[in-house]
PDB file of C-alpha atoms and ligand atoms in Angstrom:
ATOM      1  CA  MET Q   4     128.672 156.246 123.527  1.00  0.00           C
ATOM      2  CA  THR Q   5     131.717 158.348 122.935  1.00  0.00           C
ATOM      3  CA  HIS Q   6     132.380 157.008 119.051  1.00  0.00           C
ATOM      4  CA  HIS Q   7     130.249 155.386 116.061  1.00  0.00           C
ATOM      5  CA  ASP Q   8     130.285 152.002 115.689  1.00  0.00           C
ATOM      6  CA  PRO Q   9     128.857 151.122 112.456  1.00  0.00           C
ATOM      7  CA  HIS Q  10     127.618 147.624 113.506  1.00  0.00           C
ATOM      8  CA  SER Q  11     125.924 148.530 116.593  1.00  0.00           C
ATOM      9  CA  HIS Q  12     124.332 151.623 114.482  1.00  0.00           C
ATOM     10  CA  VAL Q  13     123.030 149.371 111.962  1.00  0.00           C
ATOM     11  CA  ALA Q  14     121.579 146.829 114.737  1.00  0.00           C
ATOM     12  CA  ALA Q  15     120.053 150.126 116.544  1.00  0.00           C
ATOM     13  CA  ASP Q  16     117.769 150.801 113.397  1.00  0.00           C
ATOM     14  CA  ARG Q  17     116.701 146.926 113.030  1.00  0.00           C
ATOM     15  CA  ARG Q  18     112.734 146.870 112.274  1.00  0.00           C
ATOM     16  CA  ILE Q  19     111.508 144.912 114.993  1.00  0.00           C
ATOM     17  CA  GLY Q  20     107.760 144.880 114.800  1.00  0.00           C
ATOM     18  CA  ALA Q  21     104.207 142.947 115.044  1.00  0.00           C
ATOM     19  CA  HIS Q  22     101.184 142.100 113.666  1.00  0.00           C
ATOM     20  CA  VAL Q  23      98.541 144.310 115.633  1.00  0.00           C
ATOM     21  CA  SER Q  24      94.743 145.338 115.448  1.00  0.00           C
ATOM     22  CA  ALA Q  25      93.624 147.906 112.811  1.00  0.00           C
ATOM     23  CA  ALA Q  26      90.579 148.702 114.592  1.00  0.00           C
ATOM     24  CA  GLY Q  27      89.476 152.096 114.328  1.00  0.00           C
ATOM     25  CA  GLY Q  28      91.769 152.733 111.396  1.00  0.00           C
ATOM     26  CA  LEU Q  29      95.752 152.008 110.371  1.00  0.00           C
ATOM     27  CA  ASP Q  30      96.807 155.460 112.586  1.00  0.00           C
ATOM     28  CA  LYS Q  31      95.276 153.604 115.363  1.00  0.00           C
ATOM     29  CA  ALA Q  32      97.329 150.205 114.663  1.00  0.00           C
ATOM     30  CA  ILE Q  33     100.544 152.569 114.237  1.00  0.00           C
ATOM     31  CA  GLU Q  34     100.020 153.663 117.665  1.00  0.00           C
ATOM     32  CA  ARG Q  35      99.389 150.015 119.153  1.00  0.00           C
ATOM     33  CA  ALA Q  36     102.691 149.054 117.660  1.00  0.00           C
ATOM     34  CA  ALA Q  37     104.379 152.064 119.113  1.00  0.00           C
ATOM     35  CA  ALA Q  38     102.911 151.552 122.641  1.00  0.00           C
ATOM     36  CA  ILE Q  39     104.294 147.827 122.828  1.00  0.00           C
ATOM     37  CA  GLY Q  40     107.772 149.372 121.439  1.00  0.00           C
ATOM     38  CA  ALA Q  41     107.798 148.135 118.001  1.00  0.00           C
ATOM     39  CA  ASN Q  42     109.226 150.354 114.973  1.00  0.00           C
ATOM     40  CA  CYS Q  43     107.186 148.501 112.119  1.00  0.00           C
ATOM     41  CA  VAL Q  44     103.502 147.025 112.092  1.00  0.00           C
ATOM     42  CA  GLN Q  45     102.058 144.591 110.026  1.00  0.00           C
ATOM     43  CA  VAL Q  46      98.065 144.698 109.794  1.00  0.00           C
ATOM     44  CA  PHE Q  47      95.250 143.161 108.203  1.00  0.00           C
ATOM     45  CA  SER Q  48      93.291 145.557 105.614  1.00  0.00           C
ATOM     46  CA  GLY Q  49      90.090 144.336 107.279  1.00  0.00           C
ATOM     47  CA  SER Q  50      88.308 141.558 108.767  1.00  0.00           C
ATOM     48  CA  PRO Q  51      90.755 138.309 107.835  1.00  0.00           C
ATOM     49  CA  ARG Q  52      87.615 136.089 108.159  1.00  0.00           C
ATOM     50  CA  VAL Q  53      85.478 137.782 105.619  1.00  0.00           C
ATOM     51  CA  TRP Q  54      85.679 138.747 102.002  1.00  0.00           C
ATOM     52  CA  ALA Q  55      84.083 142.092 102.182  1.00  0.00           C
ATOM     53  CA  ARG Q  56      86.355 145.134 102.435  1.00  0.00           C
ATOM     54  CA  SER Q  57      85.448 148.600 102.763  1.00  0.00           C
ATOM     55  CA  PRO Q  58      86.158 151.362 100.210  1.00  0.00           C
ATOM     56  CA  LEU Q  59      89.995 152.132  99.874  1.00  0.00           C
ATOM     57  CA  GLU Q  60      88.740 156.216  99.473  1.00  0.00           C
ATOM     58  CA  LYS Q  61      87.968 155.630 103.384  1.00  0.00           C
ATOM     59  CA  VAL Q  62      91.746 155.259 104.542  1.00  0.00           C
ATOM     60  CA  ASP Q  63      93.083 158.702 105.823  1.00  0.00           C
ATOM     61  CA  THR Q  64      96.464 158.293 104.151  1.00  0.00           C
ATOM     62  CA  ALA Q  65      97.337 161.976 105.969  1.00  0.00           C
ATOM     63  CA  LYS Q  66      96.398 160.483 109.347  1.00  0.00           C
ATOM     64  CA  VAL Q  67      98.495 157.603 108.805  1.00  0.00           C
ATOM     65  CA  PHE Q  68     101.575 159.326 107.360  1.00  0.00           C
ATOM     66  CA  SER Q  69     101.673 161.745 109.982  1.00  0.00           C
ATOM     67  CA  LYS Q  70     101.326 159.172 113.011  1.00  0.00           C
ATOM     68  CA  GLN Q  71     103.823 157.192 111.646  1.00  0.00           C
ATOM     69  CA  GLN Q  72     106.547 160.081 111.413  1.00  0.00           C
ATOM     70  CA  GLU Q  73     105.495 161.123 114.985  1.00  0.00           C
ATOM     71  CA  LEU Q  74     105.868 157.583 116.270  1.00  0.00           C
ATOM     72  CA  SER Q  75     108.806 156.510 113.573  1.00  0.00           C
ATOM     73  CA  ILE Q  76     106.708 153.267 112.669  1.00  0.00           C
ATOM     74  CA  ASN Q  77     108.365 152.287 109.490  1.00  0.00           C
ATOM     75  CA  PRO Q  78     107.145 149.845 107.170  1.00  0.00           C
ATOM     76  CA  ILE Q  79     103.660 149.040 106.908  1.00  0.00           C
ATOM     77  CA  PHE Q  80     103.261 145.631 105.892  1.00  0.00           C
ATOM     78  CA  THR Q  81      99.836 144.216 105.287  1.00  0.00           C
ATOM     79  CA  HIS Q  82      98.728 140.533 105.512  1.00  0.00           C
ATOM     80  CA  THR Q  83      95.759 139.411 103.714  1.00  0.00           C
ATOM     81  CA  ILE Q  84      92.391 137.245 105.092  1.00  0.00           C
ATOM     82  CA  TYR Q  85      92.737 133.376 105.857  1.00  0.00           C
ATOM     83  CA  LEU Q  86      90.286 132.434 103.300  1.00  0.00           C
ATOM     84  CA  THR Q  87      92.420 133.024  99.999  1.00  0.00           C
ATOM     85  CA  ASN Q  88      93.008 129.850  97.673  1.00  0.00           C
ATOM     86  CA  VAL Q  89      94.222 130.821  94.454  1.00  0.00           C
ATOM     87  CA  ALA Q  90      95.196 126.738  93.826  1.00  0.00           C
ATOM     88  CA  SER Q  91      91.560 125.934  94.702  1.00  0.00           C
ATOM     89  CA  ASP Q  92      89.487 123.933  92.200  1.00  0.00           C
ATOM     90  CA  ASN Q  93      86.703 126.134  92.314  1.00  0.00           C
ATOM     91  CA  PRO Q  94      86.816 129.111  90.044  1.00  0.00           C
ATOM     92  CA  ASN Q  95      84.324 131.298  91.967  1.00  0.00           C
ATOM     93  CA  LEU Q  96      86.761 131.016  94.900  1.00  0.00           C
ATOM     94  CA  VAL Q  97      89.979 131.533  92.815  1.00  0.00           C
ATOM     95  CA  GLN Q  98      88.294 134.581  91.542  1.00  0.00           C
ATOM     96  CA  LYS Q  99      87.328 136.014  95.012  1.00  0.00           C
ATOM     97  CA  SER Q 100      91.131 135.266  95.846  1.00  0.00           C
ATOM     98  CA  ALA Q 101      92.352 137.371  93.114  1.00  0.00           C
ATOM     99  CA  GLU Q 102      89.974 140.129  93.858  1.00  0.00           C
ATOM    100  CA  VAL Q 103      91.123 140.258  97.978  1.00  0.00           C
ATOM    101  CA  LEU Q 104      94.837 140.276  96.770  1.00  0.00           C
ATOM    102  CA  LYS Q 105      94.316 143.212  94.444  1.00  0.00           C
ATOM    103  CA  TYR Q 106      92.328 145.217  96.879  1.00  0.00           C
ATOM    104  CA  ASP Q 107      95.154 144.494  99.338  1.00  0.00           C
ATOM    105  CA  LEU Q 108      97.966 145.409  96.782  1.00  0.00           C
ATOM    106  CA  GLN Q 109      96.203 148.519  96.461  1.00  0.00           C
ATOM    107  CA  PHE Q 110      96.169 149.066  99.887  1.00  0.00           C
ATOM    108  CA  ASP Q 111      99.899 148.641 100.130  1.00  0.00           C
ATOM    109  CA  SER Q 112     100.279 151.185  97.425  1.00  0.00           C
ATOM    110  CA  LEU Q 113      97.964 153.792  98.860  1.00  0.00           C
ATOM    111  CA  VAL Q 114      99.788 153.403 102.272  1.00  0.00           C
ATOM    112  CA  LYS Q 115     103.169 153.409 100.777  1.00  0.00           C
ATOM    113  CA  GLY Q 116     103.492 150.040 102.509  1.00  0.00           C
ATOM    114  CA  SER Q 117     106.173 147.350 101.978  1.00  0.00           C
ATOM    115  CA  GLY Q 118     103.967 144.186 101.026  1.00  0.00           C
ATOM    116  CA  VAL Q 119     101.056 142.142 101.267  1.00  0.00           C
ATOM    117  CA  VAL Q 120     101.726 138.649 103.004  1.00  0.00           C
ATOM    118  CA  VAL Q 121      99.922 135.979 101.280  1.00  0.00           C
ATOM    119  CA  HIS Q 122      99.058 132.502 102.157  1.00  0.00           C
ATOM    120  CA  LEU Q 123      98.527 130.872  98.646  1.00  0.00           C
ATOM    121  CA  GLY Q 124      96.034 128.500  99.870  1.00  0.00           C
ATOM    122  CA  SER Q 125      96.138 124.802  99.521  1.00  0.00           C
ATOM    123  CA  HIS Q 126      96.302 122.126  96.497  1.00  0.00           C
ATOM    124  CA  GLN Q 127      93.448 119.835  98.484  1.00  0.00           C
ATOM    125  CA  GLY Q 128      95.103 116.779  98.162  1.00  0.00           C
ATOM    126  CA  ARG Q 129      95.818 117.157  94.477  1.00  0.00           C
ATOM    127  CA  GLY Q 130      99.566 117.986  95.287  1.00  0.00           C
ATOM    128  CA  TRP Q 131     101.529 120.649  93.929  1.00  0.00           C
ATOM    129  CA  GLU Q 132     102.474 119.753  90.325  1.00  0.00           C
ATOM    130  CA  ALA Q 133      98.712 119.610  89.613  1.00  0.00           C
ATOM    131  CA  VAL Q 134      98.350 123.454  90.889  1.00  0.00           C
ATOM    132  CA  LYS Q 135     101.665 125.208  90.415  1.00  0.00           C
ATOM    133  CA  ASP Q 136     100.539 126.710  86.558  1.00  0.00           C
ATOM    134  CA  GLN Q 137      97.336 127.854  88.209  1.00  0.00           C
ATOM    135  CA  THR Q 138      98.858 129.228  91.039  1.00  0.00           C
ATOM    136  CA  ALA Q 139     101.424 131.339  88.767  1.00  0.00           C
ATOM    137  CA  ARG Q 140      98.886 132.240  86.567  1.00  0.00           C
ATOM    138  CA  VAL Q 141      96.552 133.649  89.243  1.00  0.00           C
ATOM    139  CA  ILE Q 142      99.425 135.772  90.659  1.00  0.00           C
ATOM    140  CA  SER Q 143     100.584 137.337  87.338  1.00  0.00           C
ATOM    141  CA  GLU Q 144      97.322 138.369  86.581  1.00  0.00           C
ATOM    142  CA  VAL Q 145      96.699 139.907  89.732  1.00  0.00           C
ATOM    143  CA  LEU Q 146     100.284 141.881  89.586  1.00  0.00           C
ATOM    144  CA  GLN Q 147      99.316 142.879  86.224  1.00  0.00           C
ATOM    145  CA  ASN Q 148      96.219 144.472  87.183  1.00  0.00           C
ATOM    146  CA  THR Q 149      97.470 146.323  90.351  1.00  0.00           C
ATOM    147  CA  PRO Q 150      99.879 149.281  91.070  1.00  0.00           C
ATOM    148  CA  ASP Q 151     103.525 149.586  90.337  1.00  0.00           C
ATOM    149  CA  ASP Q 152     104.642 150.131  93.778  1.00  0.00           C
ATOM    150  CA  SER Q 153     102.827 147.242  95.420  1.00  0.00           C
ATOM    151  CA  HIS Q 154     104.682 144.202  96.436  1.00  0.00           C
ATOM    152  CA  LEU Q 155     103.455 140.473  96.959  1.00  0.00           C
ATOM    153  CA  LEU Q 156     105.180 138.282  99.539  1.00  0.00           C
ATOM    154  CA  ILE Q 157     105.036 134.650  99.304  1.00  0.00           C
ATOM    155  CA  GLU Q 158     104.487 133.428 102.843  1.00  0.00           C
ATOM    156  CA  ASN Q 159     105.919 129.422 103.592  1.00  0.00           C
ATOM    157  CA  SER Q 160     103.574 127.303 105.134  1.00  0.00           C
ATOM    158  CA  ALA Q 161     103.885 124.538 107.808  1.00  0.00           C
ATOM    159  CA  GLY Q 162     102.175 122.290 104.949  1.00  0.00           C
ATOM    160  CA  GLN Q 163      99.102 121.297 107.359  1.00  0.00           C
ATOM    161  CA  GLN Q 164      96.037 120.392 105.113  1.00  0.00           C
ATOM    162  CA  GLY Q 165      98.178 120.367 101.736  1.00  0.00           C
ATOM    163  CA  LYS Q 166      99.006 124.083 102.192  1.00  0.00           C
ATOM    164  CA  LEU Q 167     101.110 125.314  99.493  1.00  0.00           C
ATOM    165  CA  CYS Q 168     105.046 126.371  99.930  1.00  0.00           C
ATOM    166  CA  SER Q 169     106.161 124.767 103.104  1.00  0.00           C
ATOM    167  CA  ASP Q 170     108.709 123.427 100.561  1.00  0.00           C
ATOM    168  CA  LEU Q 171     110.745 126.369  99.457  1.00  0.00           C
ATOM    169  CA  SER Q 172     111.362 125.124  96.130  1.00  0.00           C
ATOM    170  CA  GLU Q 173     107.778 125.578  95.713  1.00  0.00           C
ATOM    171  CA  VAL Q 174     108.467 129.252  95.754  1.00  0.00           C
ATOM    172  CA  ARG Q 175     111.413 129.190  93.898  1.00  0.00           C
ATOM    173  CA  TRP Q 176     109.365 127.939  91.378  1.00  0.00           C
ATOM    174  CA  LEU Q 177     107.077 130.485  91.519  1.00  0.00           C
ATOM    175  CA  PHE Q 178     109.778 133.317  91.117  1.00  0.00           C
ATOM    176  CA  ASP Q 179     110.641 131.689  88.052  1.00  0.00           C
ATOM    177  CA  ALA Q 180     107.252 131.330  86.230  1.00  0.00           C
ATOM    178  CA  VAL Q 181     105.999 134.654  87.256  1.00  0.00           C
ATOM    179  CA  LYS Q 182     109.353 136.786  86.691  1.00  0.00           C
ATOM    180  CA  SER Q 183     108.133 139.638  88.754  1.00  0.00           C
ATOM    181  CA  THR Q 184     110.359 141.951  90.754  1.00  0.00           C
ATOM    182  CA  ARG Q 185     107.150 142.818  92.299  1.00  0.00           C
ATOM    183  CA  LEU Q 186     106.790 139.060  93.716  1.00  0.00           C
ATOM    184  CA  ARG Q 187     108.626 138.197  96.946  1.00  0.00           C
ATOM    185  CA  TRP Q 188     108.327 136.088 100.119  1.00  0.00           C
ATOM    186  CA  CYS Q 189     108.057 135.887 103.786  1.00  0.00           C
ATOM    187  CA  LEU Q 190     109.508 133.250 106.020  1.00  0.00           C
ATOM    188  CA  ASP Q 191     107.500 132.435 109.232  1.00  0.00           C
ATOM    189  CA  THR Q 192     109.666 130.782 111.360  1.00  0.00           C
ATOM    190  CA  CYS Q 193     107.043 128.694 113.067  1.00  0.00           C
ATOM    191  CA  HIS Q 194     105.909 127.427 110.023  1.00  0.00           C
ATOM    192  CA  ALA Q 195     109.345 126.755 108.833  1.00  0.00           C
ATOM    193  CA  TRP Q 196     110.444 124.681 112.092  1.00  0.00           C
ATOM    194  CA  CYS Q 197     107.237 122.970 111.695  1.00  0.00           C
ATOM    195  CA  ALA Q 198     107.743 122.039 107.844  1.00  0.00           C
ATOM    196  CA  GLY Q 199     111.132 120.083 109.059  1.00  0.00           C
ATOM    197  CA  LEU Q 200     113.564 123.173 108.549  1.00  0.00           C
ATOM    198  CA  SER Q 201     115.828 123.533 111.614  1.00  0.00           C
ATOM    199  CA  LEU Q 202     116.500 127.251 111.670  1.00  0.00           C
ATOM    200  CA  GLY Q 203     120.094 126.393 113.739  1.00  0.00           C
ATOM    201  CA  LYS Q 204     123.714 125.950 112.470  1.00  0.00           C
ATOM    202  CA  VAL Q 205     123.017 122.136 111.951  1.00  0.00           C
ATOM    203  CA  GLY Q 206     119.992 120.040 110.478  1.00  0.00           C
ATOM    204  CA  ARG Q 207     117.542 117.811 112.649  1.00  0.00           C
ATOM    205  CA  ASP Q 208     116.837 114.398 111.214  1.00  0.00           C
ATOM    206  CA  GLY Q 209     119.161 114.481 108.311  1.00  0.00           C
ATOM    207  CA  GLN Q 210     117.363 117.491 107.045  1.00  0.00           C
ATOM    208  CA  LYS Q 211     119.058 120.438 105.323  1.00  0.00           C
ATOM    209  CA  THR Q 212     118.890 123.699 107.561  1.00  0.00           C
ATOM    210  CA  ALA Q 213     116.770 126.851 106.909  1.00  0.00           C
ATOM    211  CA  ILE Q 214     119.646 128.650 105.580  1.00  0.00           C
ATOM    212  CA  GLU Q 215     121.166 126.052 103.570  1.00  0.00           C
ATOM    213  CA  VAL Q 216     117.914 125.763 101.671  1.00  0.00           C
ATOM    214  CA  ILE Q 217     117.857 129.480 101.245  1.00  0.00           C
ATOM    215  CA  GLU Q 218     121.233 129.760  99.984  1.00  0.00           C
ATOM    216  CA  GLU Q 219     120.829 126.525  97.671  1.00  0.00           C
ATOM    217  CA  LEU Q 220     117.787 127.855  96.042  1.00  0.00           C
ATOM    218  CA  ASP Q 221     119.212 131.515  95.780  1.00  0.00           C
ATOM    219  CA  LEU Q 222     116.163 133.245  97.886  1.00  0.00           C
ATOM    220  CA  ALA Q 223     117.733 135.254 100.461  1.00  0.00           C
ATOM    221  CA  ASP Q 224     117.551 138.448  97.912  1.00  0.00           C
ATOM    222  CA  LYS Q 225     113.978 137.944  97.474  1.00  0.00           C
ATOM    223  CA  LEU Q 226     113.110 137.400 101.285  1.00  0.00           C
ATOM    224  CA  THR Q 227     111.688 141.359 102.262  1.00  0.00           C
ATOM    225  CA  LEU Q 228     109.856 139.980 105.811  1.00  0.00           C
ATOM    226  CA  VAL Q 229     110.593 137.213 108.665  1.00  0.00           C
ATOM    227  CA  HIS Q 230     107.950 136.485 110.831  1.00  0.00           C
ATOM    228  CA  VAL Q 231     109.143 135.301 114.277  1.00  0.00           C
ATOM    229  CA  ASN Q 232     107.201 132.779 115.948  1.00  0.00           C
ATOM    230  CA  ASP Q 233     107.905 130.014 118.190  1.00  0.00           C
ATOM    231  CA  SER Q 234     105.449 127.056 117.626  1.00  0.00           C
ATOM    232  CA  ARG Q 235     103.238 124.816 120.178  1.00  0.00           C
ATOM    233  CA  ASP Q 236     104.384 121.819 118.023  1.00  0.00           C
ATOM    234  CA  PRO Q 237     107.491 119.557 118.033  1.00  0.00           C
ATOM    235  CA  PHE Q 238     109.951 119.789 114.699  1.00  0.00           C
ATOM    236  CA  ALA Q 239     108.632 118.673 111.676  1.00  0.00           C
ATOM    237  CA  SER Q 240     105.124 118.229 112.804  1.00  0.00           C
ATOM    238  CA  GLY Q 241     103.264 119.895 110.061  1.00  0.00           C
ATOM    239  CA  ARG Q 242     101.137 122.015 112.312  1.00  0.00           C
ATOM    240  CA  ASP Q 243     100.754 125.722 112.837  1.00  0.00           C
ATOM    241  CA  ARG Q 244     100.123 126.848 116.076  1.00  0.00           C
ATOM    242  CA  HIS Q 245     102.088 129.975 117.261  1.00  0.00           C
ATOM    243  CA  ALA Q 246     103.681 130.317 120.725  1.00  0.00           C
ATOM    244  CA  ASN Q 247     105.422 133.384 122.485  1.00  0.00           C
ATOM    245  CA  LEU Q 248     109.004 133.410 121.892  1.00  0.00           C
ATOM    246  CA  GLY Q 249     110.812 131.106 124.575  1.00  0.00           C
ATOM    247  CA  ASP Q 250     107.874 129.292 125.357  1.00  0.00           C
ATOM    248  CA  GLY Q 251     107.296 126.798 122.333  1.00  0.00           C
ATOM    249  CA  GLU Q 252     109.349 123.922 121.104  1.00  0.00           C
ATOM    250  CA  ILE Q 253     112.227 126.143 118.836  1.00  0.00           C
ATOM    251  CA  PRO Q 254     115.282 126.231 121.225  1.00  0.00           C
ATOM    252  CA  PRO Q 255     115.972 130.215 121.668  1.00  0.00           C
ATOM    253  CA  ALA Q 256     119.626 129.537 120.451  1.00  0.00           C
ATOM    254  CA  GLU Q 257     118.350 128.250 117.222  1.00  0.00           C
ATOM    255  CA  LEU Q 258     116.110 131.362 116.573  1.00  0.00           C
ATOM    256  CA  ALA Q 259     118.900 133.521 117.648  1.00  0.00           C
ATOM    257  CA  TYR Q 260     121.371 131.829 115.368  1.00  0.00           C
ATOM    258  CA  PHE Q 261     118.507 132.514 112.412  1.00  0.00           C
ATOM    259  CA  LEU Q 262     117.799 136.133 113.224  1.00  0.00           C
ATOM    260  CA  THR Q 263     121.258 136.965 113.196  1.00  0.00           C
ATOM    261  CA  HIS Q 264     122.765 135.207 110.303  1.00  0.00           C
ATOM    262  CA  PRO Q 265     123.862 137.464 107.491  1.00  0.00           C
ATOM    263  CA  PHE Q 266     121.040 136.439 105.080  1.00  0.00           C
ATOM    264  CA  ILE Q 267     118.501 137.424 107.969  1.00  0.00           C
ATOM    265  CA  LYS Q 268     120.248 140.056 110.155  1.00  0.00           C
ATOM    266  CA  ASP Q 269     118.799 143.248 107.854  1.00  0.00           C
ATOM    267  CA  LYS Q 270     115.363 141.926 107.617  1.00  0.00           C
ATOM    268  CA  PRO Q 271     112.403 143.390 109.191  1.00  0.00           C
ATOM    269  CA  LEU Q 272     111.077 140.984 112.032  1.00  0.00           C
ATOM    270  CA  VAL Q 273     107.623 140.997 112.884  1.00  0.00           C
ATOM    271  CA  LEU Q 274     105.815 138.933 115.712  1.00  0.00           C
ATOM    272  CA  GLU Q 275     102.405 136.881 115.473  1.00  0.00           C
ATOM    273  CA  VAL Q 276     102.688 135.457 118.676  1.00  0.00           C
ATOM    274  CA  PRO Q 277      99.325 135.165 120.999  1.00  0.00           C
ATOM    275  CA  GLY Q 278     100.730 137.545 123.723  1.00  0.00           C
ATOM    276  CA  ILE Q 279     101.671 136.734 127.545  1.00  0.00           C
ATOM    277  CA  GLU Q 280      97.714 137.881 128.232  1.00  0.00           C
ATOM    278  CA  GLY Q 281      96.693 136.166 124.847  1.00  0.00           C
ATOM    279  CA  ASP Q 282      95.449 139.433 123.167  1.00  0.00           C
ATOM    280  CA  GLY Q 283      98.203 139.280 120.891  1.00  0.00           C
ATOM    281  CA  PRO Q 284     101.909 140.443 120.418  1.00  0.00           C
ATOM    282  CA  ASP Q 285     103.068 142.641 123.059  1.00  0.00           C
ATOM    283  CA  ALA Q 286     106.203 144.549 125.001  1.00  0.00           C
ATOM    284  CA  GLU Q 287     107.340 141.129 126.719  1.00  0.00           C
ATOM    285  CA  ASN Q 288     107.685 139.620 123.127  1.00  0.00           C
ATOM    286  CA  ILE Q 289     109.454 142.380 121.522  1.00  0.00           C
ATOM    287  CA  GLN Q 290     111.940 142.527 124.241  1.00  0.00           C
ATOM    288  CA  ARG Q 291     112.485 138.727 123.751  1.00  0.00           C
ATOM    289  CA  LEU Q 292     112.668 139.038 120.110  1.00  0.00           C
ATOM    290  CA  ARG Q 293     115.039 142.163 120.768  1.00  0.00           C
ATOM    291  CA  THR Q 294     117.074 140.231 123.125  1.00  0.00           C
ATOM    292  CA  LEU Q 295     117.386 136.713 120.373  1.00  0.00           C
ATOM    293  CA  ALA Q 296     118.312 139.187 117.653  1.00  0.00           C
ATOM    294  CA  GLY Q 297     121.237 140.540 119.575  1.00  0.00           C
ATOM    295  CA  LEU Q 298     119.856 143.709 120.341  1.00  0.00           C
ATOM    296  CA  GLY Q 299     120.018 143.826 124.152  1.00  0.00           C
ATOM    297  CA  LYS Q 300     117.643 145.634 126.301  1.00  0.00           C
TER     298      LYS Q 300
HETATM  299 ZN1   ZN C 430     103.231 134.238 109.387  1.00  0.00          ZN
HETATM  300 ZN1   ZN C 431     101.092 130.484 111.211  1.00  0.00          ZN
END
C-alpha cells in the first residue's frame, strides 16, 4: 500500500475472535485464539456446567497480560455459565446465579476484560411481566457489589423455553430500570434470527429487521459485542443451535449486511460455532467471518 486509506485502516483493526477453551489457564486460551487467526477472545472463567469456581488468586494475570501483548489479543470477554437464572422462582438458584455473576465480574476486572456475557435465564412460563422486577433487582445488586471497571453484557436469546431477552424491548427495559453504565448487551446473530429478526436490509414475514429494532429502541450505543453464529434452524424457529458460518440457514448476504452496517461495523465479533472438525471455532470460520465482514483474505 502506498498511502493510508483511513477506512481500510479501521477495518484492518477490526476485532474478530472466538470462544475458546481456557483449560490450563487464560494465557492458554490466548494462545488458542492466536493459533486460529483471532485477535480477540471469549472464555468461560471455569467449567460452564458446574457452579464451583477456583479462587481468583490462582489467575496469573502477569502471564495473561504478557501473552496478550505478545500475541496482540484484545479484548477479552468472559461468558457466564449456563446454569444461571436470575428470574427463577427458586430463591436458592437466584442467589447462586448472583454469586457466580459476581465472581465473573471480579474475574473480568482482574484480567482487564471488556465484559461478562450473561444469559439471564428463563421466566419458566410465568412471562416477562412476572419476572422483570426481580431480574432488574438482582442485576442491580450484583453490580453494586462488584468492581466499577467490570461490565455485564445481557445476551439476547432465541426465546426457547421462556428464555428472557429474545424480545429486545426487554433489554431496553432492563437498561432503563437498572440505570448503570456498567450494564450493556451482546447480540447473538443465531439467537436474533431464530427469534424472528432478519439480519438483512428487509424484514421477513412482515417483521422488523434487527437493525430497525436496534434503532427504534436506541440500543446501538449500548452494544458491546456481537456473537456471530449461523443457525441450524429456520427463521423464527425459537431454537438455539449454532452452525458454522455459511453452513446454516442464515443467508450469508444477510449476515454480511448486518456486520458491515454502521451500527455494527466497529463492534468486536466473536464466533461460537461448532467448527469444521466439531471442536469449536477454527481458522476456517475466522476466515469466513473476515470475508463476511468485508475484510477479505
Ligand atoms: Zn452467544
Ligand atoms: Zn446460542
